[in-house]
Amino acid sequence: MKNLKDKVAIITGGNSGIGYATAKVMNENGAKVIITGRRKDAIEKAASELNVMGWLADQSNLFDIDNLVAKVKGDFGKVDILLINAGITKFAPIELTTENMFDEILNVNFKGAYFTLSKFIPILNDNASVVLLSSTSATISPPSASVYAASKAALNAVMKIAALELSSRKIRVNAVSPGPVATEIMNKLGLDNAVEAQIINSIPLSRLGKAEEVADLITYLSGDGATFITGSNFLIDGGQSV
């Protein structure tokens, strides 16, 4: 993977979890990494720990997306790697899902991701790589995840169309769909030991994934060894969706 030297990589939601782990791997492999986040203290702390650039941006806010694109264009001109990772995870049965919850999830996970892609396209280099962080929830349909799963299924559809639309510029667009991964989000969900054990029992490899494992896959897809891969959704879930 040591083929990212001096490539400009933008990672939204890079202050924790998979985004943080990917920023670390890409930085170690020579990329110029910029992470974004909507919490000033968190993004500054992560950027300092990773020795990368950290910029404040709420990816559900189109004004922030416009400002981010303008700043990246002004400082770097073009982008070689775009990881659209910022997202939120909230669960509720369909009958208990509120309009506010519906809007919050879709605004970040779909609308924000969609317009991040849309507005970055003009400053993507030819031969650039775009990776959308999806989820196996779009494949296995877990109860109480209707809106979250729908947001990720929508991303998968956009990914395929973007791969076709950008193919003339040799820009590759793929999705990576993790299963349960031991990250800050899992902790925020407040899973007790019994629920965690139930999740692990649903995974043939009998463990949660690691953020670093997902980061390695994203980094591979972003490098020169994956130049014939586009329009694909990669499940990384220990076999949970089989």
Coordinates of C-alpha atoms in Angstrom, one line a residue:
M1 CA 0.0 0.0 0.0
K2 CA 3.0 2.3 -0.1
N3 CA 1.7 4.0 -3.2
L4 CA -0.1 7.0 -1.6
K5 CA 2.9 9.3 -1.5
D6 CA 1.8 12.9 -1.7
K7 CA -1.7 12.0 -2.7
V8 CA -4.3 14.4 -1.2
A9 CA -6.8 12.5 0.9
I10 CA -10.0 13.9 2.4
I11 CA -11.6 11.9 5.2
T12 CA -14.9 13.2 6.5
G13 CA -15.8 12.2 10.1
G14 CA -12.1 11.4 10.7
N15 CA -11.9 12.2 14.4
S16 CA -12.8 8.7 15.6
G17 CA -13.5 5.1 14.7
I18 CA -12.9 3.9 11.1
G19 CA -12.2 7.4 9.8
Y20 CA -9.5 7.9 12.4
A21 CA -8.0 4.5 11.7
T22 CA -8.0 5.2 8.0
A23 CA -6.3 8.6 8.4
K24 CA -3.6 6.9 10.4
V25 CA -2.9 4.2 7.8
M26 CA -3.0 6.6 4.9
N27 CA -0.7 9.1 6.6
E28 CA 1.8 6.3 7.3
N29 CA 1.7 5.4 3.6
G30 CA 2.6 8.9 2.5
A31 CA -0.7 10.6 1.8
K32 CA -1.4 14.2 2.7
V33 CA -4.4 13.7 4.9
I34 CA -7.1 16.1 5.9
I35 CA -9.8 14.9 8.4
T36 CA -13.0 16.7 9.0
G37 CA -15.5 16.7 11.9
R38 CA -18.2 18.8 13.5
R39 CA -16.8 18.9 17.0
K40 CA -13.9 21.4 17.3
D41 CA -12.2 19.8 20.3
A42 CA -12.5 16.3 18.9
I43 CA -11.1 17.2 15.5
E44 CA -8.2 19.2 16.9
K45 CA -7.3 16.4 19.3
A46 CA -7.4 13.7 16.6
A47 CA -5.4 15.8 14.1
S48 CA -2.7 16.4 16.7
E49 CA -2.5 12.7 17.6
L50 CA -2.4 11.6 13.9
N51 CA -0.1 14.5 12.8
V52 CA -2.6 15.3 10.0
M53 CA -4.6 18.4 9.1
G54 CA -8.0 18.7 10.8
W55 CA -10.8 21.0 9.6
L56 CA -14.1 21.8 11.2
A57 CA -17.1 20.8 8.9
D58 CA -20.6 19.5 9.5
Q59 CA -21.2 17.2 6.6
S60 CA -25.0 17.5 6.9
N61 CA -24.7 21.2 6.3
L62 CA -24.3 22.2 2.6
F63 CA -22.8 25.6 3.5
D64 CA -20.0 23.7 5.4
I65 CA -19.5 21.4 2.5
D66 CA -19.1 24.3 0.1
N67 CA -16.6 26.0 2.5
L68 CA -14.7 22.7 2.8
V69 CA -14.4 22.2 -1.0
A70 CA -13.3 25.9 -1.4
K71 CA -10.6 25.5 1.2
V72 CA -9.3 22.2 -0.2
K73 CA -9.3 23.7 -3.7
G74 CA -7.5 26.8 -2.5
D75 CA -4.9 24.9 -0.5
F76 CA -4.3 21.8 -2.7
G77 CA -6.0 22.4 -6.0
K78 CA -7.1 18.8 -6.5
V79 CA -8.0 15.7 -4.5
D80 CA -6.8 12.1 -5.1
I81 CA -8.7 10.3 -2.4
L82 CA -12.1 11.0 -1.0
L83 CA -13.5 8.9 1.9
I84 CA -17.1 9.9 2.7
N85 CA -17.2 8.4 6.2
A86 CA -19.2 10.9 8.3
G87 CA -22.3 9.3 9.6
I88 CA -24.6 8.6 12.6
T89 CA -26.1 5.4 13.9
K90 CA -29.5 5.5 15.6
F91 CA -32.0 2.6 16.0
A92 CA -35.8 2.5 16.7
P93 CA -38.7 0.3 15.6
I94 CA -40.6 1.7 12.6
E95 CA -43.6 2.5 14.7
L96 CA -41.5 4.5 17.2
T97 CA -39.3 6.4 14.7
T98 CA -40.0 10.1 14.9
E99 CA -39.7 12.6 12.0
N100 CA -36.8 14.3 13.8
M101 CA -34.9 11.0 14.0
F102 CA -35.7 10.2 10.4
D103 CA -34.5 13.6 9.2
E104 CA -31.3 13.6 11.3
I105 CA -30.2 10.2 10.0
L106 CA -31.0 11.0 6.4
N107 CA -29.5 14.5 6.5
V108 CA -26.1 13.1 7.6
N109 CA -25.9 9.6 6.2
F110 CA -27.5 10.3 2.8
K111 CA -28.0 14.0 2.0
G112 CA -24.7 15.0 3.5
A113 CA -22.8 12.2 1.8
Y114 CA -24.5 12.8 -1.5
F115 CA -23.7 16.5 -1.7
T116 CA -20.2 15.9 -0.3
L117 CA -19.6 13.7 -3.4
S118 CA -21.4 16.0 -5.7
K119 CA -19.5 19.1 -4.7
F120 CA -16.1 17.4 -4.6
I121 CA -16.4 15.9 -8.1
P122 CA -15.1 19.1 -9.9
I123 CA -11.9 19.0 -7.9
L124 CA -11.2 15.3 -8.1
N125 CA -8.1 14.4 -10.1
D126 CA -8.6 12.0 -13.0
N127 CA -7.8 8.5 -11.7
A128 CA -9.0 9.6 -8.2
S129 CA -10.6 7.1 -5.8
V130 CA -13.8 7.7 -3.9
V131 CA -15.0 5.4 -1.1
L132 CA -18.4 5.6 0.5
L133 CA -18.7 4.1 4.0
S134 CA -21.8 2.0 3.9
S135 CA -22.9 -0.8 6.2
T136 CA -24.0 -4.4 6.2
S137 CA -27.2 -3.1 7.6
A138 CA -28.2 -2.4 4.0
T139 CA -27.8 -6.1 3.3
I140 CA -28.9 -8.0 6.4
S141 CA -31.9 -5.8 7.4
P142 CA -31.6 -5.7 11.2
P143 CA -34.7 -4.9 13.2
S144 CA -35.0 -1.4 14.5
A145 CA -32.5 -0.1 11.9
S146 CA -35.0 0.8 9.1
V147 CA -33.9 4.4 8.6
Y148 CA -30.2 3.7 9.1
A149 CA -30.3 0.7 6.7
A150 CA -32.2 2.7 4.1
S151 CA -29.7 5.5 4.3
K152 CA -26.9 3.1 3.5
A153 CA -28.8 1.3 0.8
A154 CA -29.3 4.7 -0.8
L155 CA -25.6 5.3 -0.7
N156 CA -24.9 1.9 -2.4
A157 CA -27.2 2.9 -5.3
V158 CA -25.5 6.3 -5.7
M159 CA -22.1 4.6 -5.6
K160 CA -22.9 2.5 -8.7
I161 CA -24.3 5.4 -10.6
A162 CA -21.3 7.6 -9.7
A163 CA -19.0 4.9 -10.8
L164 CA -20.6 4.9 -14.3
E165 CA -20.8 8.7 -14.5
L166 CA -17.1 9.2 -13.5
S167 CA -15.7 6.3 -15.4
S168 CA -14.7 8.5 -18.4
R169 CA -12.2 10.3 -16.0
K170 CA -11.0 7.0 -14.7
I171 CA -12.3 8.0 -11.2
R172 CA -13.2 4.9 -9.2
V173 CA -16.1 4.8 -6.8
N174 CA -16.7 2.0 -4.4
A175 CA -18.4 1.3 -1.1
V176 CA -17.1 -0.5 2.0
S177 CA -19.7 -2.1 4.2
P178 CA -18.5 -3.0 7.7
G179 CA -20.4 -5.3 10.0
P180 CA -20.1 -4.8 13.8
V181 CA -16.8 -3.0 14.5
A182 CA -15.4 -2.1 17.9
T183 CA -15.6 1.7 17.7
E184 CA -16.8 4.7 19.7
I185 CA -20.2 4.4 18.0
M186 CA -20.7 0.9 19.4
N187 CA -19.9 2.3 22.9
K188 CA -22.4 5.1 22.4
L189 CA -25.1 2.7 21.6
G190 CA -24.8 1.4 25.2
L191 CA -24.8 -2.3 24.3
D192 CA -24.8 -4.5 27.4
N193 CA -22.8 -7.7 27.6
A194 CA -25.8 -9.9 26.6
V195 CA -26.5 -7.9 23.5
E196 CA -22.8 -7.8 22.6
A197 CA -22.6 -11.6 23.0
Q198 CA -25.7 -12.0 20.8
I199 CA -24.0 -9.9 18.1
I200 CA -20.8 -11.9 18.3
N201 CA -22.8 -15.1 18.0
S202 CA -24.3 -13.9 14.7
I203 CA -20.8 -13.5 13.2
P204 CA -19.2 -16.8 11.9
L205 CA -15.7 -15.6 12.9
S206 CA -17.0 -15.0 16.4
R207 CA -15.6 -11.5 17.1
L208 CA -16.2 -7.9 16.4
G209 CA -14.2 -6.3 13.6
K210 CA -11.4 -3.8 14.2
A211 CA -11.3 -0.3 12.8
E212 CA -7.8 -1.0 11.5
E213 CA -9.0 -3.9 9.4
V214 CA -11.6 -1.7 7.7
A215 CA -9.0 1.0 7.2
D216 CA -6.6 -1.4 5.5
L217 CA -9.4 -2.3 3.0
I218 CA -10.2 1.4 2.3
T219 CA -6.6 2.2 1.8
Y220 CA -6.1 -0.6 -0.6
L221 CA -9.1 0.5 -2.7
S222 CA -7.6 4.0 -2.7
G223 CA -4.2 3.0 -4.0
D224 CA -2.7 2.1 -7.4
G225 CA -3.2 -1.6 -6.8
A226 CA -7.0 -1.3 -7.2
T227 CA -7.2 0.7 -10.4
F228 CA -9.5 -1.9 -12.0
I229 CA -12.0 -1.9 -9.2
T230 CA -15.1 0.4 -9.4
G231 CA -18.8 0.2 -8.7
S232 CA -18.3 -2.5 -6.1
N233 CA -19.6 -2.9 -2.5
F234 CA -17.2 -4.7 -0.2
L235 CA -18.6 -6.4 2.8
I236 CA -16.2 -6.7 5.8
D237 CA -18.2 -8.4 8.5
G238 CA -16.7 -11.7 9.5
G239 CA -19.3 -13.5 7.4
Q240 CA -22.3 -12.1 9.2
S241 CA -24.2 -11.3 6.0
V242 CA -23.6 -14.8 4.5

